[in-house]
Coordinates of C-alpha atoms and ligand atoms in Angstrom, one line a residue:
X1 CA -20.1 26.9 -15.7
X2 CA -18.2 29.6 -13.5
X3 CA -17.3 33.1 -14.0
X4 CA -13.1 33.3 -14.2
X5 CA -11.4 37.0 -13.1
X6 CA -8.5 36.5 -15.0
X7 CA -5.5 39.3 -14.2
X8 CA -2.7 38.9 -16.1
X9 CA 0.9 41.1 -15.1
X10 CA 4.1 41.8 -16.8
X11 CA 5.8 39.0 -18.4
X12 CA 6.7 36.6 -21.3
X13 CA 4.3 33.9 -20.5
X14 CA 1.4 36.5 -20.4
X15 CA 1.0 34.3 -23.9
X16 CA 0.0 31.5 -22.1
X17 CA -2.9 33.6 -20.5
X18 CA -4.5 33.5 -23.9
X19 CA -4.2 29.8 -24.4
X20 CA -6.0 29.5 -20.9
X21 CA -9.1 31.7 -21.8
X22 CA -9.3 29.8 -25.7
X23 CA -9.8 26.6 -23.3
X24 CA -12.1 27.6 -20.2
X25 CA -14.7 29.9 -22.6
X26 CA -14.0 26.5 -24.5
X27 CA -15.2 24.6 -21.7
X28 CA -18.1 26.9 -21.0
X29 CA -17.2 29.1 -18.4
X30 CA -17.7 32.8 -18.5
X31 CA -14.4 35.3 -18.5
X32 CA -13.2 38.4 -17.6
X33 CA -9.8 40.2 -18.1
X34 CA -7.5 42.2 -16.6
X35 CA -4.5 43.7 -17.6
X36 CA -1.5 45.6 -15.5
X37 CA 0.0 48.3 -17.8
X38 CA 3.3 46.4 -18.5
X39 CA 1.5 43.0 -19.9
X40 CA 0.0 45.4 -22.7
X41 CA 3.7 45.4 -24.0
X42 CA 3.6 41.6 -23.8
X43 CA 0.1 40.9 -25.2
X44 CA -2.6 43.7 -26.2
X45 CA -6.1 44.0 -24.8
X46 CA -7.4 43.2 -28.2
X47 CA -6.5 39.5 -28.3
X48 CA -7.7 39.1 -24.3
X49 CA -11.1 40.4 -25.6
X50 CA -11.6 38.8 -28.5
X51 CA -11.3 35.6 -26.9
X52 CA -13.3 36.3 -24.0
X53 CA -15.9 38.1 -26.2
X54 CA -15.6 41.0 -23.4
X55 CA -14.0 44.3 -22.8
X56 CA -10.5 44.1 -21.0
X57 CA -9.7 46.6 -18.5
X58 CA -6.3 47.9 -17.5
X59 CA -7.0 51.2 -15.3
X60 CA -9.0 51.4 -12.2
X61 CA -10.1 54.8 -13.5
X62 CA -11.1 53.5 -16.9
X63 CA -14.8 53.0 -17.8
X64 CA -16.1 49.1 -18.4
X65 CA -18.5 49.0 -21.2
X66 CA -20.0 46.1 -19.5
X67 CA -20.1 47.5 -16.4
X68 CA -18.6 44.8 -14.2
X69 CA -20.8 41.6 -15.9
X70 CA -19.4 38.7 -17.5
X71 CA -20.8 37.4 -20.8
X72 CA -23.1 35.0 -19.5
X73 CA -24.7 38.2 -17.0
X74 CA -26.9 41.5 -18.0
X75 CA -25.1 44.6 -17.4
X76 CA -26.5 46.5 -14.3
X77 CA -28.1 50.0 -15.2
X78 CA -26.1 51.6 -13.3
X79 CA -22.5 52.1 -13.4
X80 CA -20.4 50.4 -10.7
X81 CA -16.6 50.8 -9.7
X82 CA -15.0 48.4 -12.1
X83 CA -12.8 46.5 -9.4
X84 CA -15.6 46.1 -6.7
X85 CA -18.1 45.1 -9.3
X86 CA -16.2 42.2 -11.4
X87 CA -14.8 40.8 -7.7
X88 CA -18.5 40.5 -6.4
X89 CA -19.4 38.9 -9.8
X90 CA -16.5 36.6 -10.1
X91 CA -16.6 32.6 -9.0
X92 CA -12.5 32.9 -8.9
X93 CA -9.5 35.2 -9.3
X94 CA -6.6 33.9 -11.2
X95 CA -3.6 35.8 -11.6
X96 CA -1.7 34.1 -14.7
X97 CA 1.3 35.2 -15.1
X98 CA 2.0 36.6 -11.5
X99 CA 4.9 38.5 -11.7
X100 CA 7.3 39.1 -8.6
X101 CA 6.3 42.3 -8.6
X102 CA 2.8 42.2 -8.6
X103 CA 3.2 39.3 -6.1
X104 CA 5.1 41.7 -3.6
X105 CA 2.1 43.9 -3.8
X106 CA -0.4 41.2 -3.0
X107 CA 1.8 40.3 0.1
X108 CA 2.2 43.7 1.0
X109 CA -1.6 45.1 0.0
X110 CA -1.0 47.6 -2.2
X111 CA -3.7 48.7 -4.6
X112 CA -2.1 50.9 -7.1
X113 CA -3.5 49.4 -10.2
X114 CA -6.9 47.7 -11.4
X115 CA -5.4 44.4 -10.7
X116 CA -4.2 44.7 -7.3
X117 CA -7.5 46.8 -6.4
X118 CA -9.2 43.6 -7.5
X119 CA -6.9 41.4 -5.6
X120 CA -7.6 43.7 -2.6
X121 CA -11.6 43.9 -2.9
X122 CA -12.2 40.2 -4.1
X123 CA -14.0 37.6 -1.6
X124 CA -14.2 35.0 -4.2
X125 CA -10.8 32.6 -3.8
X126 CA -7.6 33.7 -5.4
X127 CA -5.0 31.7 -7.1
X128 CA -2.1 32.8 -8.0
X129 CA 0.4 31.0 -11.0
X130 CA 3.8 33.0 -10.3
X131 CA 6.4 32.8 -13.3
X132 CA 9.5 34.5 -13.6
X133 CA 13.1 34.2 -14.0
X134 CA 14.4 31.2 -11.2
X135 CA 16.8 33.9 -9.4
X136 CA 13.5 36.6 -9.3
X137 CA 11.3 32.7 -7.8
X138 CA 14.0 31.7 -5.7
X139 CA 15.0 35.0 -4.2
X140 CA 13.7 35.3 -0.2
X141 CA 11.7 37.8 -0.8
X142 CA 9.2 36.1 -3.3
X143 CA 9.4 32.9 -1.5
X144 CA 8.4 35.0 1.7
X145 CA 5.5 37.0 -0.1
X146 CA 4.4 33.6 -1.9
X147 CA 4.2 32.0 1.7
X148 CA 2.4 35.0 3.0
X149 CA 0.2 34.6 0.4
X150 CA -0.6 31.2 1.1
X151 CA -1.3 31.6 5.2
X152 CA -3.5 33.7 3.9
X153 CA -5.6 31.1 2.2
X154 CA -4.2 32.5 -1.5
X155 CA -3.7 28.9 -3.8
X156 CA -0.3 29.1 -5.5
X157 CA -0.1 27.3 -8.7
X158 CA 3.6 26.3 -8.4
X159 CA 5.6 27.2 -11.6
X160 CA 7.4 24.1 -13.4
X161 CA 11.0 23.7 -14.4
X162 CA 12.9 23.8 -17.5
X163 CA 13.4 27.0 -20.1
X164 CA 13.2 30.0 -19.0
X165 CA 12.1 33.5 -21.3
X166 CA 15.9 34.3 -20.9
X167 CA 18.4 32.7 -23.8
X168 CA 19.9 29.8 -22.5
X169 CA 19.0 29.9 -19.0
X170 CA 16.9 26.9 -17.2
X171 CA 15.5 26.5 -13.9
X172 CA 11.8 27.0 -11.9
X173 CA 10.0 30.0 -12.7
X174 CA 8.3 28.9 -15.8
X175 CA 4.4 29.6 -15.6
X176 CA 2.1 26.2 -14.7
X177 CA 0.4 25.2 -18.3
X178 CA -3.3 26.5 -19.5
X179 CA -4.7 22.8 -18.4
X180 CA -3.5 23.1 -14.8
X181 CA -4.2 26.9 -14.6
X182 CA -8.5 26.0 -15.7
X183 CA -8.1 22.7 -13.7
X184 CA -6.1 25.2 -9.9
X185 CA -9.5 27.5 -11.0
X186 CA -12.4 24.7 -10.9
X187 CA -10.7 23.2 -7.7
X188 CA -10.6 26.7 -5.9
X189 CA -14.2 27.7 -6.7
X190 CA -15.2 23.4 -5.4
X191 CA -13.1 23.8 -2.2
X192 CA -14.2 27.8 -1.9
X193 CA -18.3 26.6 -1.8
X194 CA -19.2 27.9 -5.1
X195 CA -19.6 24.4 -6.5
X196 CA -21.0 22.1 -4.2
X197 CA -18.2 19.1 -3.8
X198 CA -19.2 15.7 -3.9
X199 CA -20.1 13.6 -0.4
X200 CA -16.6 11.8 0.0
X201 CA -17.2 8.4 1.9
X202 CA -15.7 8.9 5.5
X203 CA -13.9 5.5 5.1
X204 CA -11.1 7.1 7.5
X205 CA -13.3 8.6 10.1
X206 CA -11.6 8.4 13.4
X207 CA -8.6 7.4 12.1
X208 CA -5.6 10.0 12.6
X209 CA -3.2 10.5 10.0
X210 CA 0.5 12.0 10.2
X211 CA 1.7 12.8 6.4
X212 CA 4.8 14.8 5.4
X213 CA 5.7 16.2 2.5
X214 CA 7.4 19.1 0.7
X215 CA 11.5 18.5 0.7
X216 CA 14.4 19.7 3.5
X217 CA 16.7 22.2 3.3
X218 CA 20.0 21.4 4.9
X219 CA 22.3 24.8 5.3
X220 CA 25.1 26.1 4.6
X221 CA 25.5 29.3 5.7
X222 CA 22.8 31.7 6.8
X223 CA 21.2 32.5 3.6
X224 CA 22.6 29.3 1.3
X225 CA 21.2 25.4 2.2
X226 CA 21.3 22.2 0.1
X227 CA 17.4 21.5 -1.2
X228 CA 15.5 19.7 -3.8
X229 CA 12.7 20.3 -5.9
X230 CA 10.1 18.7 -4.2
X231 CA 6.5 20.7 -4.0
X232 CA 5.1 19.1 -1.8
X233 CA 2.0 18.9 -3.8
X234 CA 1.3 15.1 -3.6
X235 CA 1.9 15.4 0.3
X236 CA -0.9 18.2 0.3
X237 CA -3.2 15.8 -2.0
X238 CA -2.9 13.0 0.7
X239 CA -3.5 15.3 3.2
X240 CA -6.8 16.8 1.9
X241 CA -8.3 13.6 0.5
X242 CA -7.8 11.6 3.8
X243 CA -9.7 14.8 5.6
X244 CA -12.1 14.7 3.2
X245 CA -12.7 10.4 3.7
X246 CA -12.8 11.8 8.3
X247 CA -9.6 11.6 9.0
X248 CA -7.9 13.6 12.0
X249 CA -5.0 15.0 9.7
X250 CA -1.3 16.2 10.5
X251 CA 0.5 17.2 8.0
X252 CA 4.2 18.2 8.4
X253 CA 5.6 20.4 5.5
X254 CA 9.1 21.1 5.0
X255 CA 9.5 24.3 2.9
X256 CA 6.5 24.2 1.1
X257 CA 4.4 27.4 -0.7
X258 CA 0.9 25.9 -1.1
X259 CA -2.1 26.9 1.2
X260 CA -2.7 24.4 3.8
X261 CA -6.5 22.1 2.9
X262 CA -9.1 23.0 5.1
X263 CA -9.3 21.0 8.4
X264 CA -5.8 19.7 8.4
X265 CA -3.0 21.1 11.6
X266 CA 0.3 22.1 9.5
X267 CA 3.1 21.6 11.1
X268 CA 6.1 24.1 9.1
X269 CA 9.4 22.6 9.5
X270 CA 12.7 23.2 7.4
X271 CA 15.4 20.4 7.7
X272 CA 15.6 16.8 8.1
X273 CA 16.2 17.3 12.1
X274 CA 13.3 19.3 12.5
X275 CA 11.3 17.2 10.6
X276 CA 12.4 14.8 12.3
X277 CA 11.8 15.9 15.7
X278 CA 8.2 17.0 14.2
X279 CA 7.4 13.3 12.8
X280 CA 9.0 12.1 16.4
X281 CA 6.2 13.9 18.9
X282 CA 3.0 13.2 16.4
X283 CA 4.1 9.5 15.6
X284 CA 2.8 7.3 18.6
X285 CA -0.8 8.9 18.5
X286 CA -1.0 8.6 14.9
X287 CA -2.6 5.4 13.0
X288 CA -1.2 6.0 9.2
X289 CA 1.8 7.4 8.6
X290 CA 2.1 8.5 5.0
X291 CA 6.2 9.5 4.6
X292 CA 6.0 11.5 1.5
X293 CA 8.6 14.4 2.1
X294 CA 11.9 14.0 0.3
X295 CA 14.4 14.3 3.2
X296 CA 18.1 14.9 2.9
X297 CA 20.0 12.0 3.0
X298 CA 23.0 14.4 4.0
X299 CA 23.7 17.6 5.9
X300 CA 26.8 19.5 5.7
X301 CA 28.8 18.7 8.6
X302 CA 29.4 22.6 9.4
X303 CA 27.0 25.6 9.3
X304 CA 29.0 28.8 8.6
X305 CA 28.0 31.7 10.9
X306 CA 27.0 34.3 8.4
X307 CA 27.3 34.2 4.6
X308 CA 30.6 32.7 3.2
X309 CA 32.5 35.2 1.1
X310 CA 34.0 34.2 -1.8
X311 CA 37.1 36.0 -2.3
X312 CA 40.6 34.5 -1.5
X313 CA 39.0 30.5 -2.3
X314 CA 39.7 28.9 -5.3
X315 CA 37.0 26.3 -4.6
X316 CA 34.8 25.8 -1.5
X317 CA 34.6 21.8 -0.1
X318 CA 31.6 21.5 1.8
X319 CA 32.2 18.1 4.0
X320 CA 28.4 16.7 4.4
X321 CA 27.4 13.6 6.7
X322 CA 24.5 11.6 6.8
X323 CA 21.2 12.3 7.8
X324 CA 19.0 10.5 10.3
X325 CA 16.7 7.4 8.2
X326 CA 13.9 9.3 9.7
X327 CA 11.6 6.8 8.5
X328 CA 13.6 3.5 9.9
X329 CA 13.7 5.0 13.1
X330 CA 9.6 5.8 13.5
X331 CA 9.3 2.2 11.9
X332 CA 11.9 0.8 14.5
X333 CA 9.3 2.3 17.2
X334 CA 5.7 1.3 15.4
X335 CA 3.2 -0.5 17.3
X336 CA 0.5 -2.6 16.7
X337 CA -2.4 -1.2 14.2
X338 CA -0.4 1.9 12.8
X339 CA 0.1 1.4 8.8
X340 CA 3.1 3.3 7.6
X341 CA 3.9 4.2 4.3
X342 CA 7.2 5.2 2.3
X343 CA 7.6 7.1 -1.1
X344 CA 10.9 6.2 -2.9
X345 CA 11.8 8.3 -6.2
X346 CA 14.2 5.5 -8.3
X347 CA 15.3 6.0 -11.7
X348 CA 14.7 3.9 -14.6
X349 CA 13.8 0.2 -15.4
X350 CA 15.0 -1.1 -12.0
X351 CA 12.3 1.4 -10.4
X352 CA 10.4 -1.3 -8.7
X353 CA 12.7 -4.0 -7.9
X354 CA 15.0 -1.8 -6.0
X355 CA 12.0 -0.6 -4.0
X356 CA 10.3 -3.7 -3.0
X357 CA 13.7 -4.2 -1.2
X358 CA 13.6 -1.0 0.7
X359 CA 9.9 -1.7 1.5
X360 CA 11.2 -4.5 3.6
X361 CA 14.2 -3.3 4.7
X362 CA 12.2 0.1 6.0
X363 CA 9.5 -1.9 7.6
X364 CA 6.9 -0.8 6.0
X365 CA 3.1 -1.6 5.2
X366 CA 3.2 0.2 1.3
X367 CA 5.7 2.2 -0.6
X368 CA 4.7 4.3 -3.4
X369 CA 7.3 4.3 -6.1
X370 CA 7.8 7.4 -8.3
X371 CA 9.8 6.7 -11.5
X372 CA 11.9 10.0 -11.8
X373 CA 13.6 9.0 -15.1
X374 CA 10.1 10.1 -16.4
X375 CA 10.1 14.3 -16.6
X376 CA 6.5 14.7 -17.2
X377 CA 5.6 13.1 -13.7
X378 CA 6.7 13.5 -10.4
X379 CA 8.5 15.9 -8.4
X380 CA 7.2 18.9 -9.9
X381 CA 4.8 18.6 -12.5
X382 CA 0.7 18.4 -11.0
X383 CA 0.3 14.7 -12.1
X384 CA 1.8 11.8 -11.4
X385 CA 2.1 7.9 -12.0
X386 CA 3.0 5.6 -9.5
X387 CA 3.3 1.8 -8.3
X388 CA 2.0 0.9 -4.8
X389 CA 3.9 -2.2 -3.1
X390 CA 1.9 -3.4 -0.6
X391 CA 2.9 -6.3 1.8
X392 CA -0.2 -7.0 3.5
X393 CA -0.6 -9.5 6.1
X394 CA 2.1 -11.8 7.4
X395 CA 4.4 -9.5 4.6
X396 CA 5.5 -13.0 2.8
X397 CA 4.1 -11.6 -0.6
X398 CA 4.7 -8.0 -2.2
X399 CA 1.5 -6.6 -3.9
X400 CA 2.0 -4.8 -7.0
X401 CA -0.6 -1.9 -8.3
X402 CA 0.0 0.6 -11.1
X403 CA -1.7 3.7 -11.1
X404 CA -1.3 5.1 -14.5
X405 CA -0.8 8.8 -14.9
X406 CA -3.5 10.9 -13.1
X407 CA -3.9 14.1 -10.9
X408 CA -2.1 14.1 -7.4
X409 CA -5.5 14.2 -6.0
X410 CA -6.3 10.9 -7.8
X411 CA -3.2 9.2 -7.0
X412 CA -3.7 10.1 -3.6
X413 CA -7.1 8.4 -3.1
X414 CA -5.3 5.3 -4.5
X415 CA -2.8 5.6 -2.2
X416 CA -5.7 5.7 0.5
X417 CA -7.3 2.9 -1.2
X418 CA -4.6 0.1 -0.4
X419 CA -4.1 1.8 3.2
X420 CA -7.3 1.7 3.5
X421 CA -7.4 -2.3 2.4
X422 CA -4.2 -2.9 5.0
X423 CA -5.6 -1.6 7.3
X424 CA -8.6 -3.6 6.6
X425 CA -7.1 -7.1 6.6
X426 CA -4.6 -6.2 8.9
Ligands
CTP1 N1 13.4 9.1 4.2 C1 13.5 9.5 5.5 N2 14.7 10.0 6.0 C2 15.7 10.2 5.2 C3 15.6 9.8 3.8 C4 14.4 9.2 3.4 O1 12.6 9.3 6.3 N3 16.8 10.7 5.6 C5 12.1 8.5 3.7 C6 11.4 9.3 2.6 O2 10.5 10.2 3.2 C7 10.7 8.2 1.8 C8 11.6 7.0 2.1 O3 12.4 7.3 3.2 O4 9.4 7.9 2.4 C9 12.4 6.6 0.9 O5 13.3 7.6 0.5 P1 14.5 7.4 -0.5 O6 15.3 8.6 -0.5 O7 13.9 6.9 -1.8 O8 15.2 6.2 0.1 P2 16.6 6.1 0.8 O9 16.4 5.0 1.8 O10 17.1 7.4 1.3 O11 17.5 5.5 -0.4 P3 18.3 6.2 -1.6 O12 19.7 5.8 -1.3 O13 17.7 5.5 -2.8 O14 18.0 7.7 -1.5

C-alpha cells in the first residue's frame, strides 16, 4: 500500500483522474488530491474527494482539514503548510492530466499555484501523464519542457494516439489510461526506493549491452522533419531489465521523452546518420546488440536552409533517398561471441514469415516481430505482444516463441531470455 499525490490541471481528460483514484484506493493505496483552479471547471473537488475519502485542495493559501495526512495517517496537531506537508507524506507525485501549461511551469520552476508548489517542494518521484491537443504535444516547446523534465529524473507517462477532446481531430496527446497511470505510479515509488524491488538474477553480469530505441527524425527544413511514432518505451524496458540482470548498458535514443533507467549511459541522437555514427563507435566493444529503434528507411535528399514558405507553391515534392541498413552494416562487421538482435514491425497475417526472411538476410542471432496491424500493441501503447525468431547454433533452424500480450518490461526479460539462451549455446 503507498500513499499517491495526485495533482490534476486543466483539461478534458481530468475525467480520467477520477477513474484512476476509483482503481488505486480500489487496490489499497492511500490518496490525496490536488486541484489547479482551471480543472474545477472540468471536474469539481467534490467528486475527487468523495472517492479518495479526503479533502481536495486547490489553493496554497487554503486550509487542509487533514492537515497534510492521507487516509491511512493521523493528522499532526499542529498545522503544516499544505504543499510541504502532503510532499513529505507522499510515496509518489502524479500529475494526471498534465496540461502544457502546467508542464511549462514544471520545466521552468514556477510555483504559482498549490500544484506547482508541490511539484517544486516534493522529494518523492514525480510522474507526469501529459495530455493535450497533438499541435499543443507536438509543439517545440512542450517537447523541450517534457525533455527537461525527464533529464531531470521526472517519469513521463507518454500520451497515446487516437481522438482527441476536439470534434473530429485525431492525433497524440490523448492522456495514458487509469491502468497505466496506477501501474507508471507503483513502478516509480519500486525504482524510487520506497518499495524494496526484487533481487534480479545478474544472469548478464559482465556482459555489455548496446540497445537503441526511440524512432529518427529525418529533416526537412529547420523546424519540419519526417518521424514516426515510435516511444521508445520497449527500447528503455530492455535497457533497464538487462542493468538490472549486470549488464554494462548503452542505450542510444533517438528523440525520445522518457527518463533515462538508473545505471544505463544514454546516448541522445536524432537521425538515422547519427544514430548511425552512435551505434558505429559503441558496436565492437559491445556483446549484445539489441536494434530496437525504428530508423528511417529514407531521408529527404535536400535540407532547406530555414523554414520553407508556402506561398507561390501549389504543391511541395520532397525527393527522399534511402537511408543506410544501419543494422546490415554492424552485422556485416560482427565478430565472434557478439549476439545481435533486430525488431521488425510487419503487418498482418504474413507477420512472421516475412520476418524469418529478414532475420537471415540481416544476419542476425533473434528478431522480435511486432505485428502492427494490431492497435492495442506496439508502437505506442505500454504493452506489447511479440514473436521471437531465434536461429541458434549453426542458424539451419528458425526458433519460434510467442510472447502473448504483456508489459514492455515483461516482453523485454523475454527478449533477454532467448539472448540469454544464444548466447548460452552459442
Ligand atoms: N533498421 C536499421 N536501419 C534502417 C532500417 C531498419 O538498422 N535504415 C533496423 C531496425 O532497427 C530493426 C530492423 O532493421 O531492428 C528491421 O527494421 P524494418 O524496418 O522492419 O526492416 P527493413 O529492413 O527496413 O524492411 P521494411 O522494408 O519492411 O521496412
Amino acid at each position: 500500500m503507498s500513499r499517491i499525490l495526485l495533482g490534476v490541471s486543466g483539461g478534458i481528460a481530468a475525467y480520467k483522474a477520477l477513474e484512476l483514484v476509483r482503481l488505486a484506493t480500489g487496490a489499497g493505496h492511500s490518496v490525496r488530491v490536488v486541484q489547479t483552479p482551471a480543472s474545477r471547471r472540468f471536474v469539481g473537488e467534490a467528486s475527487f474527494a468523495a472517492l479518495s475519502g479526503a479533502p481536495v485542495l486547490v489553493s496554497e493559501f487554503e486550509r487542509d482539514p487533514a492537515r497534510g495526512a492521507f487516509p491511512d495517517q493521523e493528522p499532526p496537531t499542529h498545522e503544516p503548510l499544505s504543499h510541504l506537508e502532503l510532499v513529505a507524506n507522499a510515496d509518489v507525485f502524479l500529475i494526471a492530466p498534465a496540461s502544457a501549461n502546467t508542464i511549462a511551469k514544471l520545466a521552468a520552476g514556477l510555483a504559482d499555484n498549490l500544484l506547482t508548489s508541490c511539484a517544486l517542494a516534493a522529494s518523492c518521484p514525480l510522474v507526469i501523464a501529459p495530455a493535450m491537443n497533438n499541435r499543443m504535444y507536438e509543439h517545440p516547446a512542450t517537447a523541450a519542457n517534457l525533455r527537461t523534465l525527464a533529464g531531470r529524473g521526472v517519469q513521463i507517462v507518454e500520451p497515446g494516439v487516437g481522438r482527441l477532446a476536439s470534434k473530429g481531430e485525431q492525433g497524440v496527446g490523448r492522456l495514458a489510461e487509469p491502468e497505466r497511470l496506477l501501474e507508471a505510479c507503483v513502478e516509480a515509488i519500486t525504482a524510487g526506493g520506497r518499495l524494496p524491488a526484487p533481487a534480479a538474477a545478474q544472469s548478464l553480469e559482465g556482459v555489455r549491452v548496446l540497445v537503441t530505441a526511440g524512432g529518427t527524425r529525418e529533416a526537412i527544413d529547420s523546424v519540419r522533419y519526417i518521424g514516426n511514432s515510435s516511444s521508445g518505451r520497449m527500447g528503455f524496458a530492455l535497457a533497464e531489465v538487462a542493468h538490472e540482470r549486470g549488464a554494462q548498458v548503452t542505450l542510444v535514443a533517438a528523440n525520445v521523452a522518457l527518463a533515462t533507467p538508473a545505471g544505463v549511459e544514454r546516448r541522445d541522437v536524432t537521425s538515422a546518420a547519427e544514430l548511425e555514427r552512435a551505434c558505429e563507435e559503441a558496436f565492437a566493444d559491445c556483446d549484445v546488440l539489441l536494434m530496437a529503434a525504428a530508423v528511417a528507411d529514407f531521408t529527404p535528399a535536400q535540407v532547406e536552409n530555414g523554414k520553407i514558405k508556402k506561398e507561390q507553391r501549389e504543391r511541395l515534392e520532397i525527393v527522399l533517398e534511402p537511408t543506410a541498413d544501419v543494422l546490415r552494416g554492424l552485422s556485416a562487421h560482427r565478430h565472434a561471441g557478439q549476439t545481435l538482435v533486430g525488431f521488425a514491425a510487419e503487418h498482418g497475417a504474413d507477420a512472421v514469415q516475412g520476418a524469418s526472411g529478414k532475420l537471415l538476410a540481416k544476419d542476425l542471432d533473434a528478431l522480435v516481430v511486432n505485428d502492427i496491424s494490431r492497435e492495442d500493441i506496439g508502437f505506442d501503447s505500454d504493452a506489447n505482444e511479440v514473436t521471437i525468431l531465434s536461429a541458434p547454433g549453426d542458424r539451419s533452424q528458425i526458433e519460434r516463441h510467442h510472447v502473448p500480450r504483456a508489459s514492455k518490461a515483461e516482453v523485454a526479460a523475454a527478449i533477454l531470455d532467448t539472448v540469454e539462451g544464444l548466447r548460452g549455446s552459442g
